[in-house]
PDB file of N, CA and C in Angstrom:
ATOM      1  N   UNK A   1       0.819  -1.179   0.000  1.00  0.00           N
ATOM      2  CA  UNK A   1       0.000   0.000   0.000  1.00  0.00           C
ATOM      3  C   UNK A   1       0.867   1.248   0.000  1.00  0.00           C
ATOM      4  N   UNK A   2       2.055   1.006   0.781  1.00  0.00           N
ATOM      5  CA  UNK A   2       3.033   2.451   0.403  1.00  0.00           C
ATOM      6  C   UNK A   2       2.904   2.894  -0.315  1.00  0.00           C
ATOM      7  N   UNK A   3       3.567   1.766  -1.980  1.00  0.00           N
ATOM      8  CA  UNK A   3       4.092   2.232  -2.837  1.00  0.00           C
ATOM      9  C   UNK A   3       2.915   2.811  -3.825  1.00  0.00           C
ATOM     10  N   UNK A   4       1.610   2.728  -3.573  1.00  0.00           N
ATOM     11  CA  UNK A   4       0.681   3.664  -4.045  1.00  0.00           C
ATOM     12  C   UNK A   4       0.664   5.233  -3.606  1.00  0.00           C
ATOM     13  N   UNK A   5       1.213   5.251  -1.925  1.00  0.00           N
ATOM     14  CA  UNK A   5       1.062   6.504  -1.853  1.00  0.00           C
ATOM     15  C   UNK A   5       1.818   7.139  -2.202  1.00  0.00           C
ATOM     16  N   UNK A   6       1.626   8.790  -1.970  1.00  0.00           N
ATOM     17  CA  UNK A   6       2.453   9.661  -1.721  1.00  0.00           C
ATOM     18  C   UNK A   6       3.078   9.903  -0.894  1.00  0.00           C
ATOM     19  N   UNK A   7       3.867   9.249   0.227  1.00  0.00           N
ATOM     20  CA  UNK A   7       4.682   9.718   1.270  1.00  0.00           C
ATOM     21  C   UNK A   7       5.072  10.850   0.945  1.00  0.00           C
ATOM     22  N   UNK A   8       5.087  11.717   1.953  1.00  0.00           N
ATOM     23  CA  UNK A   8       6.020  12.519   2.744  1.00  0.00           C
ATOM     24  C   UNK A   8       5.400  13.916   1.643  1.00  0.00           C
ATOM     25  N   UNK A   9       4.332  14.101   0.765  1.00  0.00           N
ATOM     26  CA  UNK A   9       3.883  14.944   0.372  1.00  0.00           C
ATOM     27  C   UNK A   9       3.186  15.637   1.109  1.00  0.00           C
ATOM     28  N   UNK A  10       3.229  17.133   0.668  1.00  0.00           N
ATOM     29  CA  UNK A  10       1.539  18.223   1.817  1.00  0.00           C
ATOM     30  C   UNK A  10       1.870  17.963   2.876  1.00  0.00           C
ATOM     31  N   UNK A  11       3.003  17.798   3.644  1.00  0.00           N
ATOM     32  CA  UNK A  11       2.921  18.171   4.865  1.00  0.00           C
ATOM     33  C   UNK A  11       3.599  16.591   5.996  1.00  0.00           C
ATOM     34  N   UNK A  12       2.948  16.869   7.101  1.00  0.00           N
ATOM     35  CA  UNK A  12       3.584  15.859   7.985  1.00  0.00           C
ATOM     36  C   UNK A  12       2.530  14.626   8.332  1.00  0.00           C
ATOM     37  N   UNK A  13       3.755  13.789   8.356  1.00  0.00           N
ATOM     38  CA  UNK A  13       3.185  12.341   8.033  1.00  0.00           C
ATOM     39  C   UNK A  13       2.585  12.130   9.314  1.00  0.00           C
ATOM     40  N   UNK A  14       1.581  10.744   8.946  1.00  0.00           N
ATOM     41  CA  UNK A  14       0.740  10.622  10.762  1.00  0.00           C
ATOM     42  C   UNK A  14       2.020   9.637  11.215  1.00  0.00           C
ATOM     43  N   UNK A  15       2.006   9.327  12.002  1.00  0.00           N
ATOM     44  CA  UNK A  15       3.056   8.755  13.174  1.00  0.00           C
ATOM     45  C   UNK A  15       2.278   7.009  12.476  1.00  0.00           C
ATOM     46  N   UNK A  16       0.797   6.644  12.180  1.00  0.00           N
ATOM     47  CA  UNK A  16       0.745   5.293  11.629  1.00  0.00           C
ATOM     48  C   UNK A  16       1.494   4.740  10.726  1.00  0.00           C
ATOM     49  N   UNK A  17       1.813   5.847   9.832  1.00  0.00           N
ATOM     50  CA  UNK A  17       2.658   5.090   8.827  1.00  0.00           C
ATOM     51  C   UNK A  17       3.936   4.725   8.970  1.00  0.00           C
ATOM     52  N   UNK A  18       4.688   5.893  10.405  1.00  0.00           N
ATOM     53  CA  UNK A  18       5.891   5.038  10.623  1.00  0.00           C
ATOM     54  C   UNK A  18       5.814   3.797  11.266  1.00  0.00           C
ATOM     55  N   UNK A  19       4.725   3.575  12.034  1.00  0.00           N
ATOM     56  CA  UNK A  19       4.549   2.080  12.710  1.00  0.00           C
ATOM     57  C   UNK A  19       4.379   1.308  11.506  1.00  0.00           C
ATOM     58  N   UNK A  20       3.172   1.857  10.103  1.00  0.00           N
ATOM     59  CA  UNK A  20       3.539   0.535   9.303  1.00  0.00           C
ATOM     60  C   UNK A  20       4.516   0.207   8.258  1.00  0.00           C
ATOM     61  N   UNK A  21       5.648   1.373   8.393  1.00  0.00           N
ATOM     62  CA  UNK A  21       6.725   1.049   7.334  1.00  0.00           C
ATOM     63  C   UNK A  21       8.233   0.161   8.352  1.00  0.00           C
ATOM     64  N   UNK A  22       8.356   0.424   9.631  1.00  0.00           N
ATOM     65  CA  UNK A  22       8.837  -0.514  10.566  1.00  0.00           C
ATOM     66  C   UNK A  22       8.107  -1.550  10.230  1.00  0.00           C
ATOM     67  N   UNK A  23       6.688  -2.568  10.405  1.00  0.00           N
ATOM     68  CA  UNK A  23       6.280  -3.460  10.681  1.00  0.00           C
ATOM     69  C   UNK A  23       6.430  -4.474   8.765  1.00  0.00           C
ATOM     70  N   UNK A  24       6.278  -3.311   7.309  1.00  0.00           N
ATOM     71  CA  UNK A  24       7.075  -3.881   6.371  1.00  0.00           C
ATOM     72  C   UNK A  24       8.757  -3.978   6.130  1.00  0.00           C
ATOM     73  N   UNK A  25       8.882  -3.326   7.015  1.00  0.00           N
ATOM     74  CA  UNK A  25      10.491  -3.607   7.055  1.00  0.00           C
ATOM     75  C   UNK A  25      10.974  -5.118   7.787  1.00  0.00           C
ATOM     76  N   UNK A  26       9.838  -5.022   9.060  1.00  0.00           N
ATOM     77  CA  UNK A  26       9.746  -6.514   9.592  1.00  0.00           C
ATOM     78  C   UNK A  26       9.704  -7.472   8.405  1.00  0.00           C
ATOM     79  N   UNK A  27       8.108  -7.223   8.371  1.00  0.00           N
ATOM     80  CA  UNK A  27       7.963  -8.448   7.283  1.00  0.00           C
ATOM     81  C   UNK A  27       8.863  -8.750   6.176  1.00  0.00           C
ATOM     82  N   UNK A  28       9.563  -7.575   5.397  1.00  0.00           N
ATOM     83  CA  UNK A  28      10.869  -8.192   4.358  1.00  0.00           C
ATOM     84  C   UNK A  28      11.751  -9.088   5.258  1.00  0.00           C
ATOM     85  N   UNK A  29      12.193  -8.913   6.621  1.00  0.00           N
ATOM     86  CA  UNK A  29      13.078  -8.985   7.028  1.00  0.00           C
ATOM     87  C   UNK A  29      12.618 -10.920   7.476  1.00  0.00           C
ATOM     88  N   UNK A  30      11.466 -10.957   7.340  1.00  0.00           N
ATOM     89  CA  UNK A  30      11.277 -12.590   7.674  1.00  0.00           C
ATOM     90  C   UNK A  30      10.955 -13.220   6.648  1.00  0.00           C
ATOM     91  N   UNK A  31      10.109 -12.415   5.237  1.00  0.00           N
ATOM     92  CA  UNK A  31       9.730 -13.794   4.546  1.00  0.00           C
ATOM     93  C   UNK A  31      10.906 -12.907   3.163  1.00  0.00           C
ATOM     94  N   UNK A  32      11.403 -11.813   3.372  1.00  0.00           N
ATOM     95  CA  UNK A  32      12.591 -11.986   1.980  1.00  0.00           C
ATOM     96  C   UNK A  32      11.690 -10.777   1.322  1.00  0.00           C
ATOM     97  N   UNK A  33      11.827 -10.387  -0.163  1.00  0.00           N
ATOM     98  CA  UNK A  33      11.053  -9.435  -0.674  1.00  0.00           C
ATOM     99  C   UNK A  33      10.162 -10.248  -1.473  1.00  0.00           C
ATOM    100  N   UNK A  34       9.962 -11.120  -1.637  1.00  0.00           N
ATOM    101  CA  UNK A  34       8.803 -11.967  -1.988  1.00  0.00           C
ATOM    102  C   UNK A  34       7.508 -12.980  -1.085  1.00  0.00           C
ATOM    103  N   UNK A  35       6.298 -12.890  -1.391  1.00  0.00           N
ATOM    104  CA  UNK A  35       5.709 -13.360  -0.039  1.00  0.00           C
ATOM    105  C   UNK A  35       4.988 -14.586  -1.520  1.00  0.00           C
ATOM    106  N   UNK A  36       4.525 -15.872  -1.496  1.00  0.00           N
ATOM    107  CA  UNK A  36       3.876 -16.252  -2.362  1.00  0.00           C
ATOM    108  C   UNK A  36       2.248 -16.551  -1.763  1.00  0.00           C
ATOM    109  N   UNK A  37       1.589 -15.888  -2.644  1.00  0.00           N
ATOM    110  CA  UNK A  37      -0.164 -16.393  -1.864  1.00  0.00           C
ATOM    111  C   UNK A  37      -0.306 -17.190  -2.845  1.00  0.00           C
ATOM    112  N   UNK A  38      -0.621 -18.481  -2.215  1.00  0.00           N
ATOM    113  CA  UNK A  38      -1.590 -19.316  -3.062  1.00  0.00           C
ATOM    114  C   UNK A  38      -3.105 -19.608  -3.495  1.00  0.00           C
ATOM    115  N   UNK A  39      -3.725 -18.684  -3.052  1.00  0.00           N
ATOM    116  CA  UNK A  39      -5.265 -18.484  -2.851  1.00  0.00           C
ATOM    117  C   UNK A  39      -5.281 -17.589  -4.598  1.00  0.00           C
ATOM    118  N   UNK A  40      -4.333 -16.450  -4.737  1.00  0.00           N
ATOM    119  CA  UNK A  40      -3.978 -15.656  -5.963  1.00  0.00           C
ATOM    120  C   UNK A  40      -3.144 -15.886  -6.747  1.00  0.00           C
ATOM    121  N   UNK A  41      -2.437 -17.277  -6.554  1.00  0.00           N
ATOM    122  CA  UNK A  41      -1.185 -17.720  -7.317  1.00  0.00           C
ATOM    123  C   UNK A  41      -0.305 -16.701  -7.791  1.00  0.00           C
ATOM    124  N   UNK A  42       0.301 -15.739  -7.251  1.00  0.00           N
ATOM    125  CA  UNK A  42       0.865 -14.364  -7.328  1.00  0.00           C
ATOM    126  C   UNK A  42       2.125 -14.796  -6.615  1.00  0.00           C
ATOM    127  N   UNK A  43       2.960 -13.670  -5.869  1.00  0.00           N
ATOM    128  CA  UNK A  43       3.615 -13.106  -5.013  1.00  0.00           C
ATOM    129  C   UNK A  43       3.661 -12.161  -5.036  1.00  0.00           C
ATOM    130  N   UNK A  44       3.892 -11.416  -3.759  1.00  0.00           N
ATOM    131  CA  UNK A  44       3.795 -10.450  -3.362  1.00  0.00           C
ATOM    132  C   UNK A  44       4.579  -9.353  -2.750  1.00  0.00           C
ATOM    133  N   UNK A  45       5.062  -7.988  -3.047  1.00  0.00           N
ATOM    134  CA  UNK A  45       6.251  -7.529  -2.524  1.00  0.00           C
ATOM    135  C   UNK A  45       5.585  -7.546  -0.698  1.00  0.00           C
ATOM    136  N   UNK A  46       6.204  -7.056   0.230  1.00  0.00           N
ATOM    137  CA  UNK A  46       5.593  -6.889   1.988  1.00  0.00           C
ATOM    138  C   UNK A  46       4.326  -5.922   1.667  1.00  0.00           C
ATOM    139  N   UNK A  47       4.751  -4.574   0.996  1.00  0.00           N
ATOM    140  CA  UNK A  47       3.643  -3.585   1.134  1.00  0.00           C
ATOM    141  C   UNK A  47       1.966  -4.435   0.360  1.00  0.00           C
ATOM    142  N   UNK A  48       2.663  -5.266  -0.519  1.00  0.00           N
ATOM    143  CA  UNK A  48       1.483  -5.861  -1.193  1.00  0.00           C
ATOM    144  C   UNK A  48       1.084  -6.677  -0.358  1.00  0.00           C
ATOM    145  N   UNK A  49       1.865  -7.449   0.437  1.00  0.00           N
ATOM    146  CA  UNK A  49       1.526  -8.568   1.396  1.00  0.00           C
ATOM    147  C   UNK A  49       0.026  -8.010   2.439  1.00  0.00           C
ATOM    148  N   UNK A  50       0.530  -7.055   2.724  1.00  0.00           N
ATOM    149  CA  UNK A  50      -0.445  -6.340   3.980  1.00  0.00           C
ATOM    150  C   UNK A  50      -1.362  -5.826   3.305  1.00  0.00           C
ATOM    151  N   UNK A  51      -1.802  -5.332   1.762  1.00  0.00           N
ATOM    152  CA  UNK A  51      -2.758  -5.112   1.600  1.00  0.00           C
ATOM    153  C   UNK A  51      -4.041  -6.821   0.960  1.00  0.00           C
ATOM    154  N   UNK A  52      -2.916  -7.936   0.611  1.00  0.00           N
ATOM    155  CA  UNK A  52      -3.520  -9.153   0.321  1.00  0.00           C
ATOM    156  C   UNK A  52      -4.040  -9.729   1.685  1.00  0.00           C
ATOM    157  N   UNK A  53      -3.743  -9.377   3.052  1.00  0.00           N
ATOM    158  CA  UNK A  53      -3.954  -9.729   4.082  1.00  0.00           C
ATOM    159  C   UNK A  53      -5.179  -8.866   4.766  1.00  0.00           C
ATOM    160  N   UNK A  54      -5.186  -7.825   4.095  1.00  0.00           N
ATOM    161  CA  UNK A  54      -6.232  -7.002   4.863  1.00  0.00           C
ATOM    162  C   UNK A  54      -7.413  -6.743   3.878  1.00  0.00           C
ATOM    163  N   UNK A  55      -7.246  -6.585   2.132  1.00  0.00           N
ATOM    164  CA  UNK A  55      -8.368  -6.536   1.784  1.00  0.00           C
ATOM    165  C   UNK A  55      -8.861  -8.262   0.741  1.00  0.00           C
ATOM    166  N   UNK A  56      -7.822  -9.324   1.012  1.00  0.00           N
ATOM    167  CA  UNK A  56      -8.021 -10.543   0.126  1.00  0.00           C
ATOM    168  C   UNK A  56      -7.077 -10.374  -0.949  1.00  0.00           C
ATOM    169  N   UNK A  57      -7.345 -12.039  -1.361  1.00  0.00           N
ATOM    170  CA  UNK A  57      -5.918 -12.035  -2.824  1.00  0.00           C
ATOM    171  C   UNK A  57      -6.413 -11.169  -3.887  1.00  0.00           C
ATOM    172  N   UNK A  58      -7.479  -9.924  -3.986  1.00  0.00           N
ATOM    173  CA  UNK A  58      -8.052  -9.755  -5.465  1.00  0.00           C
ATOM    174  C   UNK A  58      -8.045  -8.247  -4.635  1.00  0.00           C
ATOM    175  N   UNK A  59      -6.450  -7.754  -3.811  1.00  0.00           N
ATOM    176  CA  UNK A  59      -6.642  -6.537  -3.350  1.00  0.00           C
ATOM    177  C   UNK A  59      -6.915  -5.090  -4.038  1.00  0.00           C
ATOM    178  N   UNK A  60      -5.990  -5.332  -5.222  1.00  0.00           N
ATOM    179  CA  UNK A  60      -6.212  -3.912  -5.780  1.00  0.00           C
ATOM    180  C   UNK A  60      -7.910  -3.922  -6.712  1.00  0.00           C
ATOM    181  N   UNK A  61      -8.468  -4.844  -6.498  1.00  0.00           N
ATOM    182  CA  UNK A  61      -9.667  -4.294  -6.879  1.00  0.00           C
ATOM    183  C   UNK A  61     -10.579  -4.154  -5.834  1.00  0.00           C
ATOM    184  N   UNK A  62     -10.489  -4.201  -4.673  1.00  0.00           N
ATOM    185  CA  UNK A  62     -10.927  -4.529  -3.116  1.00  0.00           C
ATOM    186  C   UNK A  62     -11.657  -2.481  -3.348  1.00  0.00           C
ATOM    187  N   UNK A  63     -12.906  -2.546  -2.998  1.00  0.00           N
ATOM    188  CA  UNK A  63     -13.419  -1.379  -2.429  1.00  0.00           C
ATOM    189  C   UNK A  63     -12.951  -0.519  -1.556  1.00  0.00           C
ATOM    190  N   UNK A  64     -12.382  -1.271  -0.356  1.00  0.00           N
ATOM    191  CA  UNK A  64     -11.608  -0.542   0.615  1.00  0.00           C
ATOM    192  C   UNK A  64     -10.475  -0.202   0.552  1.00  0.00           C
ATOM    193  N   UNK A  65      -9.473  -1.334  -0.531  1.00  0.00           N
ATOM    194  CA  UNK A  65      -8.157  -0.458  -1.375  1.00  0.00           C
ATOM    195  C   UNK A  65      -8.034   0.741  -1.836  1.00  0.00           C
ATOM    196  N   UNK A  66      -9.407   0.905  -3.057  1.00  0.00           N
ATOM    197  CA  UNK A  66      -9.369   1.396  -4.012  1.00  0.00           C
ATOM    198  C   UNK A  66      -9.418   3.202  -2.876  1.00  0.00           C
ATOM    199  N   UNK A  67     -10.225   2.759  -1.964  1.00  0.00           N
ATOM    200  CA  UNK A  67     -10.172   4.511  -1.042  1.00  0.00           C
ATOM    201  C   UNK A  67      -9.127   4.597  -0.270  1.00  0.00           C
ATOM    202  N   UNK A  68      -8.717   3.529   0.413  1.00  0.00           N
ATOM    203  CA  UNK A  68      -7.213   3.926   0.670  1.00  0.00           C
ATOM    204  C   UNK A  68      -6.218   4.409   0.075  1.00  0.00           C
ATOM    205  N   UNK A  69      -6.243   4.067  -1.365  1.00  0.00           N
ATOM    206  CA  UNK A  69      -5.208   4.556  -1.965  1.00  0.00           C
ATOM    207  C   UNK A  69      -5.186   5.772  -2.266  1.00  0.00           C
ATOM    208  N   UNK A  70      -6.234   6.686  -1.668  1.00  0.00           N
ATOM    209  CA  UNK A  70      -6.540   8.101  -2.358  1.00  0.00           C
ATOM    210  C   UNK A  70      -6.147   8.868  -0.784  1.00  0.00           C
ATOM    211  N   UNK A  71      -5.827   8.292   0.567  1.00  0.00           N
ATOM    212  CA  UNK A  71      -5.836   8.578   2.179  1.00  0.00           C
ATOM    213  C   UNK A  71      -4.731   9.495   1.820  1.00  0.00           C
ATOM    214  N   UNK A  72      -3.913  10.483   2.555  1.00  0.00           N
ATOM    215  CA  UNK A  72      -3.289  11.438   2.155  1.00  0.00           C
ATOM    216  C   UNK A  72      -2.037  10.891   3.490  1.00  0.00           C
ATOM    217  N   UNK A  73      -0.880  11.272   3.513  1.00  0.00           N
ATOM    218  CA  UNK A  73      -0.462  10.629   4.476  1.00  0.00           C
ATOM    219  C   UNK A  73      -0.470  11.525   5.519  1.00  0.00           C
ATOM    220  N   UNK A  74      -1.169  12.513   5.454  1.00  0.00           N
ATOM    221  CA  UNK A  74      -0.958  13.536   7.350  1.00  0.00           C
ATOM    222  C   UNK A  74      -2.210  12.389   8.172  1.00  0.00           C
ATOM    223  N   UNK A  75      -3.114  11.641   7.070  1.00  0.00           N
ATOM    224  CA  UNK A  75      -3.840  10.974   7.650  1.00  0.00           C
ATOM    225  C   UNK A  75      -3.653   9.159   8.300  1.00  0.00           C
ATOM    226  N   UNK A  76      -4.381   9.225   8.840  1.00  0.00           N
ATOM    227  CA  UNK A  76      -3.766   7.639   9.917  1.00  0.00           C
ATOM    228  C   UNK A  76      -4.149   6.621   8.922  1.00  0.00           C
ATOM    229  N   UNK A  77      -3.616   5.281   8.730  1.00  0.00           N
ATOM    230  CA  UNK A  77      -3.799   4.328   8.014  1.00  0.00           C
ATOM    231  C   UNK A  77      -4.691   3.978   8.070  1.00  0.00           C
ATOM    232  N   UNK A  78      -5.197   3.434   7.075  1.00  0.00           N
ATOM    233  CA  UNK A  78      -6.888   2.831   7.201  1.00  0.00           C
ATOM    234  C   UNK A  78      -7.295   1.603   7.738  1.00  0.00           C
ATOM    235  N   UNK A  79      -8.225   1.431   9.013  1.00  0.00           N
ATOM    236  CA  UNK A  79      -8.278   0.625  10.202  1.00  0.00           C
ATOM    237  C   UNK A  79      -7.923  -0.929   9.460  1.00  0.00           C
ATOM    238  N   UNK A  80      -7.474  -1.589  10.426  1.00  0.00           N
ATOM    239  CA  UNK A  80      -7.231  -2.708  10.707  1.00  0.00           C
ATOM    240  C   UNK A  80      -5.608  -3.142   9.468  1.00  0.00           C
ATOM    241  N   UNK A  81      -4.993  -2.028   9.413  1.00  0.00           N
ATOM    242  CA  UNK A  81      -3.741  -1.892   8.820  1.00  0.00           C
ATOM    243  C   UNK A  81      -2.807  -2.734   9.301  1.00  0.00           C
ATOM    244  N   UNK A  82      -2.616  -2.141  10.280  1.00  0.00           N
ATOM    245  CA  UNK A  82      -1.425  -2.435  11.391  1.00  0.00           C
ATOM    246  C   UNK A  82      -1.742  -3.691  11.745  1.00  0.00           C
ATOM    247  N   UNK A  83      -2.732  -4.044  12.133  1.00  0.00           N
ATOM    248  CA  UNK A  83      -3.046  -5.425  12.813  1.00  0.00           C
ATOM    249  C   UNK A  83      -3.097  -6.315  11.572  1.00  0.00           C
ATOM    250  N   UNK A  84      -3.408  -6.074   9.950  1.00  0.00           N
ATOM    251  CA  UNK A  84      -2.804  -6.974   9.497  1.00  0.00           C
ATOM    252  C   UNK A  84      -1.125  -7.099   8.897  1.00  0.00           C
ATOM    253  N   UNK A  85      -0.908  -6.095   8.889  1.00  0.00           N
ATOM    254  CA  UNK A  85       0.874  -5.945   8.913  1.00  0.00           C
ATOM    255  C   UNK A  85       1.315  -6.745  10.428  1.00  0.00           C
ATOM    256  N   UNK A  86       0.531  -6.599  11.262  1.00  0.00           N
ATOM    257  CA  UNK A  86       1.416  -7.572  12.473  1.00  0.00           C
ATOM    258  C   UNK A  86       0.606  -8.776  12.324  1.00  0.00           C
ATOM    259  N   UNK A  87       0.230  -9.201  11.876  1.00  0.00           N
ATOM    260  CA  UNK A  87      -0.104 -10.569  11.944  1.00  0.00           C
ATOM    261  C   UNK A  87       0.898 -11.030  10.675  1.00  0.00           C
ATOM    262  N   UNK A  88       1.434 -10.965   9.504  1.00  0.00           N
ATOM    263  CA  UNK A  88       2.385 -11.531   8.480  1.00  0.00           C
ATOM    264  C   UNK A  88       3.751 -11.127   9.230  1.00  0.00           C
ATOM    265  N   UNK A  89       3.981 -10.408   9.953  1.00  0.00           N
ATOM    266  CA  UNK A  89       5.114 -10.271  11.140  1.00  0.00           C
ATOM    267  C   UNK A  89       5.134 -10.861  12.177  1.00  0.00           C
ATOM    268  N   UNK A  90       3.927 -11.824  12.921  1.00  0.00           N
ATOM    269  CA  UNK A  90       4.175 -12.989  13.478  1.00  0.00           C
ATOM    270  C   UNK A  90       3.590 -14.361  12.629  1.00  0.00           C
ATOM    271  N   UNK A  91       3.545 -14.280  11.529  1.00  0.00           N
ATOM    272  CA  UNK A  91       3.459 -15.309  10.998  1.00  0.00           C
ATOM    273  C   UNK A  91       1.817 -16.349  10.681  1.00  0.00           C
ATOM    274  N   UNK A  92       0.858 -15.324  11.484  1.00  0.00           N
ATOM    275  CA  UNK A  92       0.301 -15.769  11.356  1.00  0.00           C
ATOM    276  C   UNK A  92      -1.155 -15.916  10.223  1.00  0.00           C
ATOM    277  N   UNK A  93      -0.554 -15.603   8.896  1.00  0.00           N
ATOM    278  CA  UNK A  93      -0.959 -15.979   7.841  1.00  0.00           C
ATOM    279  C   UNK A  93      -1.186 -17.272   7.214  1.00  0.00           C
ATOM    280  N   UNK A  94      -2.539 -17.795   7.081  1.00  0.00           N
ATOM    281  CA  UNK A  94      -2.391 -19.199   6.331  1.00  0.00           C
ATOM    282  C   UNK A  94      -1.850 -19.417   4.950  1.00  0.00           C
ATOM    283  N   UNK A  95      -2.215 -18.046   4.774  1.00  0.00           N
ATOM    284  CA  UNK A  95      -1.829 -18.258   2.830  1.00  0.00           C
ATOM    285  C   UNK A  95      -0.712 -17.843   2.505  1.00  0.00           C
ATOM    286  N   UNK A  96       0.369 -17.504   3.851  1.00  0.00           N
ATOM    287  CA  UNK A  96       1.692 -17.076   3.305  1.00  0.00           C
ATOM    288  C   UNK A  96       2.554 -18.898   3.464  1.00  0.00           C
ATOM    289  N   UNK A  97       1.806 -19.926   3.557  1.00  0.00           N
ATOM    290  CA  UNK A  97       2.365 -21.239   4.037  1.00  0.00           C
ATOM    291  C   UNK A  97       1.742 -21.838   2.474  1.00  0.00           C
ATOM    292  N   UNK A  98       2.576 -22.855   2.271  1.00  0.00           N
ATOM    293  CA  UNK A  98       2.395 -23.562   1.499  1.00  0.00           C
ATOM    294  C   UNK A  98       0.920 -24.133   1.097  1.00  0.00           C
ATOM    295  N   UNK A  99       0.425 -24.408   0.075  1.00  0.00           N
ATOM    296  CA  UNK A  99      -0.885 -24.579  -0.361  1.00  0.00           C
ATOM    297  C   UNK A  99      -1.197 -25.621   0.856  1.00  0.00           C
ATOM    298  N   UNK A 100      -2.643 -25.392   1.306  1.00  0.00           N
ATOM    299  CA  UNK A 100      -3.023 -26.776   2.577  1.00  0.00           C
ATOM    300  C   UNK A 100      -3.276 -28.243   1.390  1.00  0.00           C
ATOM    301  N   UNK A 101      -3.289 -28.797   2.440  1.00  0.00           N
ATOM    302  CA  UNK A 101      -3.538 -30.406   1.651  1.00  0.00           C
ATOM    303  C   UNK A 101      -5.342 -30.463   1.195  1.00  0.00           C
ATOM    304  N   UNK A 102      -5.399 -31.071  -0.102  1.00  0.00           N
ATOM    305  CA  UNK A 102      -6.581 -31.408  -0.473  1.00  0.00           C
ATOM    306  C   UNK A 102      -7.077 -29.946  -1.222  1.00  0.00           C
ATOM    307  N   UNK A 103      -6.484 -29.234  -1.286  1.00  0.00           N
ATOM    308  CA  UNK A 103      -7.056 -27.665  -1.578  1.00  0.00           C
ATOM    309  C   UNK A 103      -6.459 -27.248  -3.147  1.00  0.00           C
TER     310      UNK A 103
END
């Protein structure tokens, strides 16, 4: 979702986005710069990771993407951000694990 915005344009950034550019710095830092979802047969850079985690594998057409991506950054991330950026930072993603059995 970063790399849609405009960082650091119009002014001063909200303090969320430094919590969620630490928490993608996490996540490169555990699964590498590639994440693979198998639900979207894709991969994913981290910033993409957290938006496949928060709006589904079919994010950039996701309703709630599509207005996030327009959020300005003096403004706070759009809810339940962070909590899915920390959940692929403890790992607890099913679809960042290998396809399940029978599926």
């Amino acid at each position: 979702m970063v790399s849609r915005l405009k960082i650091g344009e119009g002014g001063c950034r909200h303090e969320t986005w430094n919590t969620l550019i630490a928490l993608i710095d996490d996540i490169a830092e555990r699964f590498g710069g590639l994440i693979y979802d198998y639900r979207a047969e894709k991969s994913w850079d981290p910033g993409q990771a957290v938006c496949a985690e928060l709006y589904g594998p079919d994010w950039s057409n996701a309703p709630g993407f599509l207005r996030a991506s327009h959020i300005a950054d003096s403004e706070p991330v759009p809810d339940g951000t962070i909590a899915a950026a920390q959940r692929l930072v403890a790992g607890q993603c099913k679809w960042t694990e290998d396809e399940p059995d029978g599926e």
